Amino acid sequence: MIGRIPRQVLVRLSWTTVSFGITQFLRLVNNVVLARLLSPPLFGLMLIVNSIRTGIELLTDIGIAQNIISNRQGHTPEFYDTAWTIKVLRGIVLGAICFATANLFASFFEKPELATILPVIALILVFQGFQSTSAALLTKQKLVVRITIFDVGVASVSLIVHVALALVTPTIWALVLGSVITSAAAFVATYLIIPGARHRFIIDRTSAREILVFGKWIFLSSVIYFLGMNFDRLYFAKHITLTMLGIYSIARSLADMLSNLTIRTTYLVLFPAVAAMDVEAPEVRARLLRGRRTMLLGIAAALGCFVAISDQVVILLYDRRYEEAAIMLPLL
């Protein structure tokens, strides 16, 4: 035990950090290359698109994956097939909502392009709905290595597809179609990371009731998370130019790296460990507090180093069109 953090947790934490580093490196390369091939207004428009899609998704989130990980029956076919069925139905409904409200969002944001883009983006919500629950089952079993392979594979596909499309058509469709194709690849991959993974349409009443009862708390937290993480994007989308919004999106994507690492570590390491504890709440809290100081010190050190060099990172990697992001990034 190092710093009172259990060795098994440290191993999973190491795998999570390494996989996150690789995937973020691939995404950074993708971001830098696309920034040189495409103009800033395209990133601004895509930021609006992603905010709308994320909002539609999170404002109806009932935590299917979290249900599988936390529930003691989450590994049984009745439970995860019920969860998958609910997820599929939700994905179809969300895709239809995204398609139907395209003109409304285009009018609200005064961006007529959204009327054409959002119906295509609706496919991502459908693909996500049909994804297997394999990733959640692997997380429940604490098999971080397989999840690492999955994440790195999807990030690699995203890099190749986006860059290829940007070379062929340096327009907003390089970003839109790249996102759709990546989502389709992730959909297929979820059925490959556990050999022979299959699902059936079924609604087990007991499982469905437990999913919805647990999901109401996930729904509440998702609403708060969406508003906290996207209010700036939605506000700026109405009040600044697409060029400046695109520059801001570059700074935000870089600033989000550390917060994404924290979220990923919590989801893949801390949450499964807590869900597996067969003890009362006071004992859970006591165990978590043992390694909390060590983890917070590590996060603080990483954050300090990142802030210190962040402006130079932008200047080094991006061309002059994005130089204002160097001012934004340390503040973000």
mmCIF file of C-alpha atoms in Angstrom:
data_model
loop_
_atom_site.group_PDB
_atom_site.id
_atom_site.type_symbol
_atom_site.label_atom_id
_atom_site.label_comp_id
_atom_site.label_asym_id
_atom_site.label_seq_id
_atom_site.Cartn_x
_atom_site.Cartn_y
_atom_site.Cartn_z
ATOM 1 C CA MET A 1 0.000 0.000 0.000
ATOM 2 C CA ILE A 2 1.455 3.366 -1.077
ATOM 3 C CA GLY A 3 0.139 6.427 0.693
ATOM 4 C CA ARG A 4 -2.542 4.104 2.133
ATOM 5 C CA ILE A 5 -3.987 3.469 -1.333
ATOM 6 C CA PRO A 6 -4.519 -0.292 -1.934
ATOM 7 C CA ARG A 7 -2.175 -1.857 -4.493
ATOM 8 C CA GLN A 8 -5.036 -3.166 -6.686
ATOM 9 C CA VAL A 9 -6.460 0.333 -6.890
ATOM 10 C CA LEU A 10 -3.030 1.698 -7.823
ATOM 11 C CA VAL A 11 -2.705 -0.871 -10.626
ATOM 12 C CA ARG A 12 -6.112 0.019 -12.057
ATOM 13 C CA LEU A 13 -5.343 3.702 -11.575
ATOM 14 C CA SER A 14 -2.078 3.275 -13.509
ATOM 15 C CA TRP A 15 -3.834 1.522 -16.391
ATOM 16 C CA THR A 16 -6.525 4.174 -16.423
ATOM 17 C CA THR A 17 -3.957 6.995 -16.473
ATOM 18 C CA VAL A 18 -1.871 5.371 -19.219
ATOM 19 C CA SER A 19 -4.898 4.642 -21.408
ATOM 20 C CA PHE A 20 -6.191 8.150 -20.834
ATOM 21 C CA GLY A 21 -2.806 9.565 -21.803
ATOM 22 C CA ILE A 22 -2.752 7.584 -25.041
ATOM 23 C CA THR A 23 -6.327 8.452 -26.011
ATOM 24 C CA GLN A 24 -5.851 12.121 -25.146
ATOM 25 C CA PHE A 25 -2.627 12.205 -27.175
ATOM 26 C CA LEU A 26 -4.498 10.777 -30.173
ATOM 27 C CA ARG A 27 -7.302 13.299 -29.684
ATOM 28 C CA LEU A 28 -4.778 16.124 -29.345
ATOM 29 C CA VAL A 29 -3.101 15.089 -32.602
ATOM 30 C CA ASN A 30 -6.537 14.930 -34.199
ATOM 31 C CA ASN A 31 -7.383 18.393 -32.864
ATOM 32 C CA VAL A 32 -4.100 19.971 -33.977
ATOM 33 C CA VAL A 33 -4.191 18.479 -37.478
ATOM 34 C CA LEU A 34 -7.846 19.453 -37.984
ATOM 35 C CA ALA A 35 -7.112 22.983 -36.720
ATOM 36 C CA ARG A 36 -4.536 23.356 -39.494
ATOM 37 C CA LEU A 37 -6.832 21.896 -42.162
ATOM 38 C CA LEU A 38 -10.075 23.621 -41.161
ATOM 39 C CA SER A 39 -11.051 27.196 -40.302
ATOM 40 C CA PRO A 40 -12.002 28.358 -36.757
ATOM 41 C CA PRO A 41 -15.705 29.041 -37.562
ATOM 42 C CA LEU A 42 -16.190 25.332 -38.316
ATOM 43 C CA PHE A 43 -15.058 24.428 -34.795
ATOM 44 C CA GLY A 44 -17.434 27.058 -33.432
ATOM 45 C CA LEU A 45 -20.362 25.574 -35.312
ATOM 46 C CA MET A 46 -19.410 22.045 -34.225
ATOM 47 C CA LEU A 47 -19.239 23.202 -30.610
ATOM 48 C CA ILE A 48 -22.893 24.256 -30.857
ATOM 49 C CA VAL A 49 -23.813 20.927 -32.453
ATOM 50 C CA ASN A 50 -22.052 18.898 -29.754
ATOM 51 C CA SER A 51 -23.609 20.993 -26.979
ATOM 52 C CA ILE A 52 -27.093 20.350 -28.363
ATOM 53 C CA ARG A 53 -26.428 16.625 -28.751
ATOM 54 C CA THR A 54 -24.943 16.369 -25.269
ATOM 55 C CA GLY A 55 -27.897 18.277 -23.833
ATOM 56 C CA ILE A 56 -30.455 15.995 -25.473
ATOM 57 C CA GLU A 57 -28.530 12.990 -24.154
ATOM 58 C CA LEU A 58 -27.797 14.118 -20.586
ATOM 59 C CA LEU A 59 -31.173 15.710 -19.890
ATOM 60 C CA THR A 60 -32.712 12.234 -20.266
ATOM 61 C CA ASP A 61 -29.906 10.265 -18.633
ATOM 62 C CA ILE A 62 -30.906 7.505 -16.194
ATOM 63 C CA GLY A 63 -27.434 5.998 -15.821
ATOM 64 C CA ILE A 64 -27.683 2.642 -17.598
ATOM 65 C CA ALA A 65 -23.969 1.887 -17.165
ATOM 66 C CA GLN A 66 -23.965 3.093 -13.551
ATOM 67 C CA ASN A 67 -26.955 0.847 -12.849
ATOM 68 C CA ILE A 68 -25.135 -2.224 -14.148
ATOM 69 C CA ILE A 69 -21.982 -1.431 -12.193
ATOM 70 C CA SER A 70 -23.688 -0.653 -8.886
ATOM 71 C CA ASN A 71 -26.479 -3.239 -8.855
ATOM 72 C CA ARG A 72 -25.598 -6.612 -7.339
ATOM 73 C CA GLN A 73 -27.647 -8.305 -10.078
ATOM 74 C CA GLY A 74 -26.039 -6.195 -12.808
ATOM 75 C CA HIS A 75 -24.103 -9.187 -14.184
ATOM 76 C CA THR A 76 -27.246 -11.279 -14.795
ATOM 77 C CA PRO A 77 -28.750 -11.456 -18.317
ATOM 78 C CA GLU A 78 -32.187 -10.390 -17.072
ATOM 79 C CA PHE A 79 -30.776 -7.171 -15.651
ATOM 80 C CA TYR A 80 -28.303 -6.103 -18.352
ATOM 81 C CA ASP A 81 -30.645 -7.141 -21.187
ATOM 82 C CA THR A 82 -33.396 -5.055 -19.613
ATOM 83 C CA ALA A 83 -30.932 -2.172 -19.276
ATOM 84 C CA TRP A 84 -29.901 -2.600 -22.933
ATOM 85 C CA THR A 85 -33.536 -2.667 -24.084
ATOM 86 C CA ILE A 86 -34.275 0.565 -22.222
ATOM 87 C CA LYS A 87 -31.097 2.075 -23.699
ATOM 88 C CA VAL A 88 -32.090 1.113 -27.256
ATOM 89 C CA LEU A 89 -35.582 2.593 -26.886
ATOM 90 C CA ARG A 90 -34.121 5.757 -25.372
ATOM 91 C CA GLY A 91 -31.584 6.080 -28.223
ATOM 92 C CA ILE A 92 -34.316 5.833 -30.865
ATOM 93 C CA VAL A 93 -36.459 8.429 -29.079
ATOM 94 C CA LEU A 94 -33.505 10.816 -28.628
ATOM 95 C CA GLY A 95 -32.529 10.435 -32.280
ATOM 96 C CA ALA A 96 -36.080 11.309 -33.290
ATOM 97 C CA ILE A 97 -36.083 14.352 -30.975
ATOM 98 C CA CYS A 98 -32.779 15.586 -32.408
ATOM 99 C CA PHE A 99 -34.128 15.139 -35.932
ATOM 100 C CA ALA A 100 -37.461 16.826 -35.189
ATOM 101 C CA THR A 101 -36.017 19.859 -33.373
ATOM 102 C CA ALA A 102 -33.323 20.683 -35.939
ATOM 103 C CA ASN A 103 -35.208 23.667 -37.372
ATOM 104 C CA LEU A 104 -36.038 24.939 -33.889
ATOM 105 C CA PHE A 105 -32.371 25.003 -32.850
ATOM 106 C CA ALA A 106 -31.361 26.533 -36.190
ATOM 107 C CA SER A 107 -33.798 29.361 -35.565
ATOM 108 C CA PHE A 108 -32.828 29.833 -31.904
ATOM 109 C CA PHE A 109 -29.079 30.031 -32.550
ATOM 110 C CA GLU A 110 -29.602 31.821 -35.886
ATOM 111 C CA LYS A 111 -27.437 29.218 -37.631
ATOM 112 C CA PRO A 112 -29.393 27.791 -40.613
ATOM 113 C CA GLU A 113 -26.726 25.101 -41.108
ATOM 114 C CA LEU A 114 -28.018 23.341 -37.982
ATOM 115 C CA ALA A 115 -31.224 22.390 -39.801
ATOM 116 C CA THR A 116 -29.161 20.125 -42.072
ATOM 117 C CA ILE A 117 -26.494 18.998 -39.595
ATOM 118 C CA LEU A 118 -28.622 17.907 -36.623
ATOM 119 C CA PRO A 119 -30.663 15.259 -38.510
ATOM 120 C CA VAL A 120 -27.356 13.584 -39.425
ATOM 121 C CA ILE A 121 -26.003 13.949 -35.871
ATOM 122 C CA ALA A 122 -29.175 12.173 -34.678
ATOM 123 C CA LEU A 123 -27.585 8.946 -35.934
ATOM 124 C CA ILE A 124 -24.996 9.189 -33.135
ATOM 125 C CA LEU A 125 -27.754 9.013 -30.509
ATOM 126 C CA VAL A 126 -29.210 5.927 -32.209
ATOM 127 C CA PHE A 127 -25.802 4.216 -32.458
ATOM 128 C CA GLN A 128 -25.137 4.931 -28.790
ATOM 129 C CA GLY A 129 -28.506 3.457 -27.900
ATOM 130 C CA PHE A 130 -27.719 0.192 -29.677
ATOM 131 C CA GLN A 131 -24.240 -0.139 -28.140
ATOM 132 C CA SER A 132 -23.697 -3.281 -26.082
ATOM 133 C CA THR A 133 -23.458 -3.062 -22.295
ATOM 134 C CA SER A 134 -20.057 -4.787 -22.528
ATOM 135 C CA ALA A 135 -18.089 -1.756 -21.341
ATOM 136 C CA ALA A 136 -20.226 -1.461 -18.198
ATOM 137 C CA LEU A 137 -19.874 -5.191 -17.496
ATOM 138 C CA LEU A 138 -16.086 -4.992 -17.888
ATOM 139 C CA THR A 139 -15.991 -1.987 -15.573
ATOM 140 C CA LYS A 140 -18.057 -3.900 -13.010
ATOM 141 C CA GLN A 141 -15.538 -6.752 -13.235
ATOM 142 C CA LYS A 142 -12.677 -4.209 -12.975
ATOM 143 C CA LEU A 143 -11.145 -5.416 -16.262
ATOM 144 C CA VAL A 144 -9.533 -2.094 -17.114
ATOM 145 C CA VAL A 145 -7.136 -3.516 -19.737
ATOM 146 C CA ARG A 146 -9.911 -4.468 -22.166
ATOM 147 C CA ILE A 147 -11.552 -1.087 -21.738
ATOM 148 C CA THR A 148 -8.174 0.505 -22.461
ATOM 149 C CA ILE A 149 -7.888 -1.397 -25.757
ATOM 150 C CA PHE A 150 -11.424 -0.346 -26.684
ATOM 151 C CA ASP A 151 -10.830 3.347 -25.949
ATOM 152 C CA VAL A 152 -7.501 3.491 -27.767
ATOM 153 C CA GLY A 153 -9.016 1.696 -30.763
ATOM 154 C CA VAL A 154 -11.942 4.121 -31.018
ATOM 155 C CA ALA A 155 -9.630 7.144 -30.628
ATOM 156 C CA SER A 156 -7.405 5.777 -33.433
ATOM 157 C CA VAL A 157 -10.373 5.306 -35.751
ATOM 158 C CA SER A 158 -11.552 8.835 -34.950
ATOM 159 C CA LEU A 159 -8.150 10.301 -35.829
ATOM 160 C CA ILE A 160 -7.893 8.458 -39.150
ATOM 161 C CA VAL A 161 -11.481 9.157 -40.213
ATOM 162 C CA HIS A 162 -11.526 12.854 -39.277
ATOM 163 C CA VAL A 163 -8.199 13.652 -40.937
ATOM 164 C CA ALA A 164 -9.113 11.714 -44.088
ATOM 165 C CA LEU A 165 -12.439 13.540 -44.382
ATOM 166 C CA ALA A 166 -10.803 16.928 -43.725
ATOM 167 C CA LEU A 167 -8.380 16.295 -46.570
ATOM 168 C CA VAL A 168 -11.219 15.317 -48.907
ATOM 169 C CA THR A 169 -13.719 18.000 -47.850
ATOM 170 C CA PRO A 170 -12.399 20.806 -45.583
ATOM 171 C CA THR A 171 -15.921 21.775 -44.527
ATOM 172 C CA ILE A 172 -18.164 21.249 -41.506
ATOM 173 C CA TRP A 173 -19.039 17.833 -42.917
ATOM 174 C CA ALA A 174 -15.558 16.555 -42.142
ATOM 175 C CA LEU A 175 -16.369 17.049 -38.450
ATOM 176 C CA VAL A 176 -19.982 15.882 -38.673
ATOM 177 C CA LEU A 177 -19.417 12.723 -40.695
ATOM 178 C CA GLY A 178 -16.240 11.982 -38.731
ATOM 179 C CA SER A 179 -18.253 11.970 -35.502
ATOM 180 C CA VAL A 180 -20.979 9.764 -36.994
ATOM 181 C CA ILE A 181 -18.515 7.211 -38.415
ATOM 182 C CA THR A 182 -16.581 7.109 -35.126
ATOM 183 C CA SER A 183 -19.821 6.483 -33.253
ATOM 184 C CA ALA A 184 -20.696 3.667 -35.646
ATOM 185 C CA ALA A 185 -17.245 2.123 -35.110
ATOM 186 C CA ALA A 186 -17.696 2.321 -31.323
ATOM 187 C CA PHE A 187 -21.112 0.674 -31.681
ATOM 188 C CA VAL A 188 -19.596 -2.293 -33.526
ATOM 189 C CA ALA A 189 -16.595 -2.506 -31.174
ATOM 190 C CA THR A 190 -18.800 -2.858 -28.068
ATOM 191 C CA TYR A 191 -19.911 -6.258 -29.400
ATOM 192 C CA LEU A 192 -16.307 -7.385 -29.946
ATOM 193 C CA ILE A 193 -14.603 -6.555 -26.622
ATOM 194 C CA ILE A 194 -16.452 -9.452 -24.958
ATOM 195 C CA PRO A 195 -16.369 -12.419 -27.393
ATOM 196 C CA GLY A 196 -19.849 -13.726 -28.141
ATOM 197 C CA ALA A 197 -21.599 -10.762 -26.509
ATOM 198 C CA ARG A 198 -25.281 -10.810 -27.390
ATOM 199 C CA HIS A 199 -28.420 -9.073 -26.199
ATOM 200 C CA ARG A 200 -32.124 -9.772 -26.397
ATOM 201 C CA PHE A 201 -35.084 -7.428 -26.146
ATOM 202 C CA ILE A 202 -36.621 -7.996 -22.728
ATOM 203 C CA ILE A 203 -38.188 -5.931 -19.954
ATOM 204 C CA ASP A 204 -37.876 -7.633 -16.573
ATOM 205 C CA ARG A 205 -40.197 -5.645 -14.318
ATOM 206 C CA THR A 206 -38.068 -5.952 -11.198
ATOM 207 C CA SER A 207 -34.893 -4.934 -13.018
ATOM 208 C CA ALA A 208 -36.633 -2.081 -14.825
ATOM 209 C CA ARG A 209 -38.022 -0.756 -11.547
ATOM 210 C CA GLU A 210 -34.573 -0.799 -9.931
ATOM 211 C CA ILE A 211 -33.025 0.920 -12.957
ATOM 212 C CA LEU A 212 -35.584 3.733 -12.940
ATOM 213 C CA VAL A 213 -35.437 4.253 -9.151
ATOM 214 C CA PHE A 214 -31.641 4.476 -9.236
ATOM 215 C CA GLY A 215 -31.765 6.471 -12.469
ATOM 216 C CA LYS A 216 -33.719 9.386 -11.002
ATOM 217 C CA TRP A 217 -30.608 10.385 -9.037
ATOM 218 C CA ILE A 218 -28.422 10.017 -12.129
ATOM 219 C CA PHE A 219 -30.915 12.176 -14.034
ATOM 220 C CA LEU A 220 -30.659 14.932 -11.408
ATOM 221 C CA SER A 221 -26.850 14.868 -11.359
ATOM 222 C CA SER A 222 -26.707 14.809 -15.182
ATOM 223 C CA VAL A 223 -28.896 17.915 -15.439
ATOM 224 C CA ILE A 224 -26.630 19.770 -12.995
ATOM 225 C CA TYR A 225 -23.503 18.494 -14.794
ATOM 226 C CA PHE A 226 -24.785 19.553 -18.215
ATOM 227 C CA LEU A 227 -25.685 23.056 -17.080
ATOM 228 C CA GLY A 228 -22.395 23.435 -15.207
ATOM 229 C CA MET A 229 -20.248 22.228 -18.107
ATOM 230 C CA ASN A 230 -22.137 23.707 -21.057
ATOM 231 C CA PHE A 231 -23.677 26.987 -19.927
ATOM 232 C CA ASP A 232 -20.663 28.936 -21.221
ATOM 233 C CA ARG A 233 -20.796 27.203 -24.600
ATOM 234 C CA LEU A 234 -24.515 27.843 -25.040
ATOM 235 C CA TYR A 235 -24.234 31.465 -23.879
ATOM 236 C CA PHE A 236 -21.269 32.285 -26.131
ATOM 237 C CA ALA A 237 -22.996 30.581 -29.074
ATOM 238 C CA LYS A 238 -25.556 33.404 -28.997
ATOM 239 C CA HIS A 239 -23.228 36.312 -28.226
ATOM 240 C CA ILE A 240 -19.882 35.909 -30.019
ATOM 241 C CA THR A 241 -18.823 35.168 -33.593
ATOM 242 C CA LEU A 242 -18.298 31.627 -34.850
ATOM 243 C CA THR A 243 -14.603 32.396 -35.317
ATOM 244 C CA MET A 244 -14.128 33.381 -31.681
ATOM 245 C CA LEU A 245 -16.337 30.473 -30.584
ATOM 246 C CA GLY A 246 -14.094 28.099 -32.544
ATOM 247 C CA ILE A 247 -10.983 29.494 -30.827
ATOM 248 C CA TYR A 248 -12.744 29.133 -27.474
ATOM 249 C CA SER A 249 -13.632 25.509 -28.284
ATOM 250 C CA ILE A 250 -9.939 24.729 -28.808
ATOM 251 C CA ALA A 251 -9.066 26.221 -25.404
ATOM 252 C CA ARG A 252 -11.953 24.402 -23.710
ATOM 253 C CA SER A 253 -11.001 21.043 -25.203
ATOM 254 C CA LEU A 254 -7.472 21.397 -23.829
ATOM 255 C CA ALA A 255 -8.676 22.636 -20.441
ATOM 256 C CA ASP A 256 -11.089 19.704 -20.142
ATOM 257 C CA MET A 257 -8.290 17.129 -20.297
ATOM 258 C CA LEU A 258 -7.621 17.113 -16.546
ATOM 259 C CA SER A 259 -11.281 17.161 -15.566
ATOM 260 C CA ASN A 260 -11.903 14.291 -18.005
ATOM 261 C CA LEU A 261 -9.082 12.327 -16.362
ATOM 262 C CA THR A 262 -10.728 12.841 -12.969
ATOM 263 C CA ILE A 263 -14.118 11.730 -14.315
ATOM 264 C CA ARG A 264 -12.616 8.686 -16.011
ATOM 265 C CA THR A 265 -10.643 7.668 -12.918
ATOM 266 C CA THR A 266 -13.755 7.987 -10.769
ATOM 267 C CA TYR A 267 -15.847 5.920 -13.205
ATOM 268 C CA LEU A 268 -13.347 3.124 -13.909
ATOM 269 C CA VAL A 269 -11.581 2.860 -10.534
ATOM 270 C CA LEU A 270 -13.401 4.505 -7.646
ATOM 271 C CA PHE A 271 -17.031 3.777 -8.538
ATOM 272 C CA PRO A 272 -16.573 -0.001 -9.143
ATOM 273 C CA ALA A 273 -14.523 -0.256 -5.922
ATOM 274 C CA VAL A 274 -17.251 1.465 -3.905
ATOM 275 C CA ALA A 275 -19.993 -0.599 -5.565
ATOM 276 C CA ALA A 276 -18.155 -3.796 -4.569
ATOM 277 C CA MET A 277 -17.839 -2.820 -0.871
ATOM 278 C CA ASP A 278 -20.190 -4.910 1.251
ATOM 279 C CA VAL A 279 -20.149 -2.500 4.202
ATOM 280 C CA GLU A 280 -22.228 0.326 5.637
ATOM 281 C CA ALA A 281 -21.884 3.949 4.506
ATOM 282 C CA PRO A 282 -19.638 5.134 7.414
ATOM 283 C CA GLU A 283 -17.089 2.409 6.630
ATOM 284 C CA VAL A 284 -17.164 3.283 2.910
ATOM 285 C CA ARG A 285 -16.394 6.897 3.781
ATOM 286 C CA ALA A 286 -13.581 5.868 6.136
ATOM 287 C CA ARG A 287 -11.937 3.726 3.444
ATOM 288 C CA LEU A 288 -12.170 6.486 0.844
ATOM 289 C CA LEU A 289 -10.618 9.066 3.157
ATOM 290 C CA ARG A 290 -7.480 6.942 3.607
ATOM 291 C CA GLY A 291 -6.073 7.680 0.158
ATOM 292 C CA ARG A 292 -7.907 10.920 -0.539
ATOM 293 C CA ARG A 293 -5.090 13.282 0.468
ATOM 294 C CA THR A 294 -2.522 11.462 -1.671
ATOM 295 C CA MET A 295 -4.779 11.571 -4.732
ATOM 296 C CA LEU A 296 -5.642 15.247 -4.237
ATOM 297 C CA LEU A 297 -1.976 16.201 -3.919
ATOM 298 C CA GLY A 298 -1.208 14.378 -7.150
ATOM 299 C CA ILE A 299 -4.072 16.096 -8.962
ATOM 300 C CA ALA A 300 -3.000 19.509 -7.605
ATOM 301 C CA ALA A 301 0.583 18.989 -8.813
ATOM 302 C CA ALA A 302 -0.593 17.916 -12.275
ATOM 303 C CA LEU A 303 -2.952 20.893 -12.499
ATOM 304 C CA GLY A 304 -0.232 23.342 -11.470
ATOM 305 C CA CYS A 305 2.203 22.032 -14.081
ATOM 306 C CA PHE A 306 -0.460 22.115 -16.785
ATOM 307 C CA VAL A 307 -1.489 25.717 -16.028
ATOM 308 C CA ALA A 308 2.161 26.854 -15.976
ATOM 309 C CA ILE A 309 2.887 25.704 -19.535
ATOM 310 C CA SER A 310 -0.585 25.771 -21.086
ATOM 311 C CA ASP A 311 -0.197 29.010 -23.048
ATOM 312 C CA GLN A 312 3.085 27.806 -24.544
ATOM 313 C CA VAL A 313 1.415 24.564 -25.590
ATOM 314 C CA VAL A 314 -1.103 26.508 -27.677
ATOM 315 C CA ILE A 315 1.599 28.700 -29.240
ATOM 316 C CA LEU A 316 3.698 25.637 -30.088
ATOM 317 C CA LEU A 317 0.956 23.441 -31.543
ATOM 318 C CA TYR A 318 -1.468 25.822 -33.240
ATOM 319 C CA ASP A 319 -1.079 28.457 -35.954
ATOM 320 C CA ARG A 320 -1.660 32.187 -35.547
ATOM 321 C CA ARG A 321 -5.408 31.924 -36.167
ATOM 322 C CA TYR A 322 -5.744 30.311 -32.725
ATOM 323 C CA GLU A 323 -3.249 32.382 -30.748
ATOM 324 C CA GLU A 324 -5.979 33.928 -28.556
ATOM 325 C CA ALA A 325 -6.598 30.453 -27.132
ATOM 326 C CA ALA A 326 -3.226 30.852 -25.352
ATOM 327 C CA ILE A 327 -4.804 33.609 -23.264
ATOM 328 C CA MET A 328 -7.979 31.660 -22.553
ATOM 329 C CA LEU A 329 -6.442 28.309 -21.615
ATOM 330 C CA PRO A 330 -4.649 29.197 -18.335
ATOM 331 C CA LEU A 331 -7.815 30.922 -17.097
ATOM 332 C CA LEU A 332 -10.013 27.980 -18.008
#
